[in-house]
C-alpha positions as a Python dict, from the first residue, in 0.01 Angstrom:
ca = {
    (1, 'X'): (0, 0, 0),
    (2, 'X'): (-210, 230, 210),
    (3, 'X'): (-297, 96, 589),
    (4, 'X'): (-610, 53, 680),
    (5, 'X'): (-767, 192, 282),
    (6, 'X'): (-1099, 328, 288),
    (7, 'X'): (-1308, 616, 310),
    (8, 'X'): (-1300, 637, 666),
    (9, 'X'): (-879, 817, 631),
    (10, 'X'): (-710, 1004, 435),
    (11, 'X'): (-715, 808, 97),
    (12, 'X'): (-952, 950, -190),
    (13, 'X'): (-1180, 831, -414),
    (14, 'X'): (-935, 859, -702),
    (15, 'X'): (-658, 695, -503),
    (16, 'X'): (-864, 431, -423),
    (17, 'X'): (-1005, 413, -908),
    (18, 'X'): (-642, 379, -988),
    (19, 'X'): (-576, 68, -697),
    (20, 'X'): (-932, -76, -940),
    (21, 'X'): (-800, 22, -1296),
    (22, 'X'): (-452, -192, -1174),
    (23, 'X'): (-595, -458, -965),
    (24, 'X'): (-921, -508, -1311),
    (25, 'X'): (-624, -527, -1552),
    (26, 'X'): (-364, -774, -1434),
    (27, 'X'): (-674, -1022, -1300),
    (28, 'X'): (-810, -971, -1652),
    (29, 'X'): (-523, -1033, -1825),
    (30, 'X'): (-497, -1339, -1614),
    (31, 'X'): (-833, -1403, -1596),
    (32, 'X'): (-1080, -1238, -1912),
    (33, 'X'): (-1362, -1418, -1716),
    (34, 'X'): (-1332, -1286, -1373),
    (35, 'X'): (-1559, -1088, -1256),
    (36, 'X'): (-1449, -732, -1071),
    (37, 'X'): (-1639, -554, -836),
    (38, 'X'): (-1504, -226, -662),
    (39, 'X'): (-1630, -34, -356),
    (40, 'X'): (-1803, -233, -30),
    (41, 'X'): (-1911, 53, 59),
    (42, 'X'): (-2182, 88, 378),
    (43, 'X'): (-2515, 373, 393),
    (44, 'X'): (-2545, 594, 112),
    (45, 'X'): (-2808, 738, 258),
    (46, 'X'): (-2626, 1136, 204),
    (47, 'X'): (-3004, 1309, 321),
    (48, 'X'): (-3024, 1138, 625),
    (49, 'X'): (-2658, 1058, 833),
    (50, 'X'): (-2679, 904, 1098),
    (51, 'X'): (-2226, 927, 1095),
    (52, 'X'): (-2040, 1136, 930),
    (53, 'X'): (-1870, 880, 716),
    (54, 'X'): (-2231, 780, 570),
    (55, 'X'): (-2188, 1083, 373),
    (56, 'X'): (-1868, 995, 346),
    (57, 'X'): (-1897, 645, 119),
    (58, 'X'): (-2103, 930, -92),
    (59, 'X'): (-1862, 1135, -189),
    (60, 'X'): (-1530, 839, -164),
    (61, 'X'): (-1799, 686, -453),
    (62, 'X'): (-1859, 936, -626),
    (63, 'X'): (-1503, 1051, -699),
    (64, 'X'): (-1437, 715, -720),
    (65, 'X'): (-1666, 719, -1042),
    (66, 'X'): (-1541, 1054, -1206),
    (67, 'X'): (-1176, 898, -1244),
    (68, 'X'): (-1130, 883, -1627),
    (69, 'X'): (-1181, 484, -1703),
    (70, 'X'): (-1265, 305, -1345),
    (71, 'X'): (-1646, 229, -1435),
    (72, 'X'): (-1512, 75, -1683),
    (73, 'X'): (-1279, -164, -1549),
    (74, 'X'): (-1518, -279, -1277),
    (75, 'X'): (-1825, -507, -1362),
    (76, 'X'): (-2084, -465, -1004),
    (77, 'X'): (-2072, -237, -711),
    (78, 'X'): (-2062, -458, -375),
    (79, 'X'): (-2268, -272, -160),
    (80, 'X'): (-2347, -337, 257),
    (81, 'X'): (-2627, -266, 374),
    (82, 'X'): (-2601, -164, 719),
    (83, 'X'): (-2718, 140, 858),
    (84, 'X'): (-2424, 258, 1162),
    (85, 'X'): (-2643, 329, 1423),
    (86, 'X'): (-2626, -61, 1459),
    (87, 'X'): (-2974, -84, 1269),
    (88, 'X'): (-3077, -327, 1070),
    (89, 'X'): (-3159, -171, 671),
    (90, 'X'): (-3555, -139, 678),
    (91, 'X'): (-3751, -95, 355),
    (92, 'X'): (-3738, 292, 332),
    (93, 'X'): (-3317, 253, 413),
    (94, 'X'): (-3244, -19, 132),
    (95, 'X'): (-3484, 262, -79),
    (96, 'X'): (-3308, 568, -51),
    (97, 'X'): (-2925, 376, -35),
    (98, 'X'): (-3021, 187, -323),
    (99, 'X'): (-3165, 523, -497),
    (100, 'X'): (-2815, 782, -412),
    (101, 'X'): (-2601, 438, -554),
    (102, 'X'): (-2799, 451, -837),
    (103, 'X'): (-2735, 858, -866),
    (104, 'X'): (-2446, 849, -834),
    (105, 'X'): (-2354, 561, -1123),
    (106, 'X'): (-2574, 813, -1360),
    (107, 'X'): (-2385, 1111, -1277),
    (108, 'X'): (-2098, 897, -1444),
    (109, 'X'): (-2306, 792, -1727),
    (110, 'X'): (-2320, 380, -1575),
    (111, 'X'): (-2713, 348, -1556),
    (112, 'X'): (-2721, -43, -1549),
    (113, 'X'): (-2390, -83, -1382),
    (114, 'X'): (-2502, -417, -1108),
    (115, 'X'): (-2502, -361, -753),
    (116, 'X'): (-2388, -734, -512),
    (117, 'X'): (-2504, -740, -163),
    (118, 'X'): (-2193, -800, -17),
    (119, 'X'): (-2281, -887, 317),
    (120, 'X'): (-2549, -834, 529),
    (121, 'X'): (-2697, -911, 845),
    (122, 'X'): (-2867, -878, 1170),
    (123, 'X'): (-2653, -946, 1535),
    (124, 'X'): (-2845, -1148, 1798),
    (125, 'X'): (-2628, -1029, 2066),
    (126, 'X'): (-2812, -1006, 2393),
    (127, 'X'): (-2566, -720, 2639),
    (128, 'X'): (-2514, -898, 2946),
    (129, 'X'): (-2468, -565, 3176),
    (130, 'X'): (-2790, -459, 2964),
    (131, 'X'): (-2985, -719, 3056),
    (132, 'X'): (-3145, -776, 2711),
    (133, 'X'): (-3066, -726, 2354),
    (134, 'X'): (-2876, -367, 2254),
    (135, 'X'): (-2918, -96, 2075),
    (136, 'X'): (-2610, -217, 1871),
    (137, 'X'): (-2746, -503, 1714),
    (138, 'X'): (-2989, -664, 1954),
    (139, 'X'): (-3231, -861, 1747),
    (140, 'X'): (-3428, -1162, 1922),
    (141, 'X'): (-3303, -1463, 1640),
    (142, 'X'): (-3698, -1424, 1554),
    (143, 'X'): (-3632, -1049, 1435),
    (144, 'X'): (-3272, -1181, 1216),
    (145, 'X'): (-3479, -1406, 1050),
    (146, 'X'): (-3793, -1184, 993),
    (147, 'X'): (-3483, -952, 959),
    (148, 'X'): (-3327, -1222, 633),
    (149, 'X'): (-3615, -1303, 496),
    (150, 'X'): (-3709, -934, 415),
    (151, 'X'): (-3400, -808, 197),
    (152, 'X'): (-3459, -1119, 76),
    (153, 'X'): (-3780, -983, -33),
    (154, 'X'): (-3684, -640, -103),
    (155, 'X'): (-3313, -772, -303),
    (156, 'X'): (-3618, -975, -535),
    (157, 'X'): (-3820, -655, -616),
    (158, 'X'): (-3492, -424, -748),
    (159, 'X'): (-3331, -607, -1067),
    (160, 'X'): (-3080, -412, -1082),
    (161, 'X'): (-2891, -628, -731),
    (162, 'X'): (-2786, -981, -864),
    (163, 'X'): (-2671, -1104, -510),
    (164, 'X'): (-2708, -1106, -155),
    (165, 'X'): (-2472, -1200, 85),
    (166, 'X'): (-2529, -1288, 433),
    (167, 'X'): (-2305, -1241, 685),
    (168, 'X'): (-2235, -1499, 864),
    (169, 'X'): (-2321, -1843, 850),
    (170, 'X'): (-2316, -1933, 1118),
    (171, 'X'): (-2250, -1803, 1467),
    (172, 'X'): (-1776, -1789, 1553),
    (173, 'X'): (-1697, -1965, 1870),
    (174, 'X'): (-1659, -1795, 2268),
    (175, 'X'): (-1276, -1863, 2175),
    (176, 'X'): (-1270, -1585, 1863),
    (177, 'X'): (-1076, -1289, 1857),
    (178, 'X'): (-1406, -1117, 1721),
    (179, 'X'): (-1582, -921, 1907),
    (180, 'X'): (-1910, -1044, 2061),
    (181, 'X'): (-2163, -859, 1845),
    (182, 'X'): (-1991, -988, 1546),
    (183, 'X'): (-2008, -1265, 1664),
    (184, 'X'): (-2369, -1327, 1684),
    (185, 'X'): (-2445, -1288, 1311),
    (186, 'X'): (-2525, -1671, 1239),
    (187, 'X'): (-2810, -1795, 1067),
    (188, 'X'): (-2741, -2132, 1277),
    (189, 'X'): (-2567, -2192, 1632),
    (190, 'X'): (-2355, -2504, 1657),
}
């Protein structure tokens, strides 16, 4: 097993494809109706790279699908529509991301692969040091709610997206080990 297995380090799409195929075969032998997801990629803006690993995600996904048999072993691609500038995926980046995901799959001969948004959200973290909602996240709870509604509308307009999963239902408690920014993605507080 590779520590920190991700496209951000030295792992390749082909290495990941081998893992996906082996896992898929093992899972399907035990549970034939199980749904196999692969990916969990974030920003796919190849032409508007926000951070170096955004382009690597595109290359990683392309390499994964180029490995023989990969597409036949997955039922849907998992995607996290985040962007590494800390901002929420808006209509423009949403369209660009989806177009790039579809192009990558089409280039591998897969035209109708279901897409699942297995994590998305926006944080209402307030930066005490800056006295404001920071550049990295920085949404008011009203903007956070509007972002959720906007994403729901965008997802409904795209039939290839079958599922969307919001991160996360409630804010984390103050004492948890997760960072302050990550604690504020919740739809509810308690």
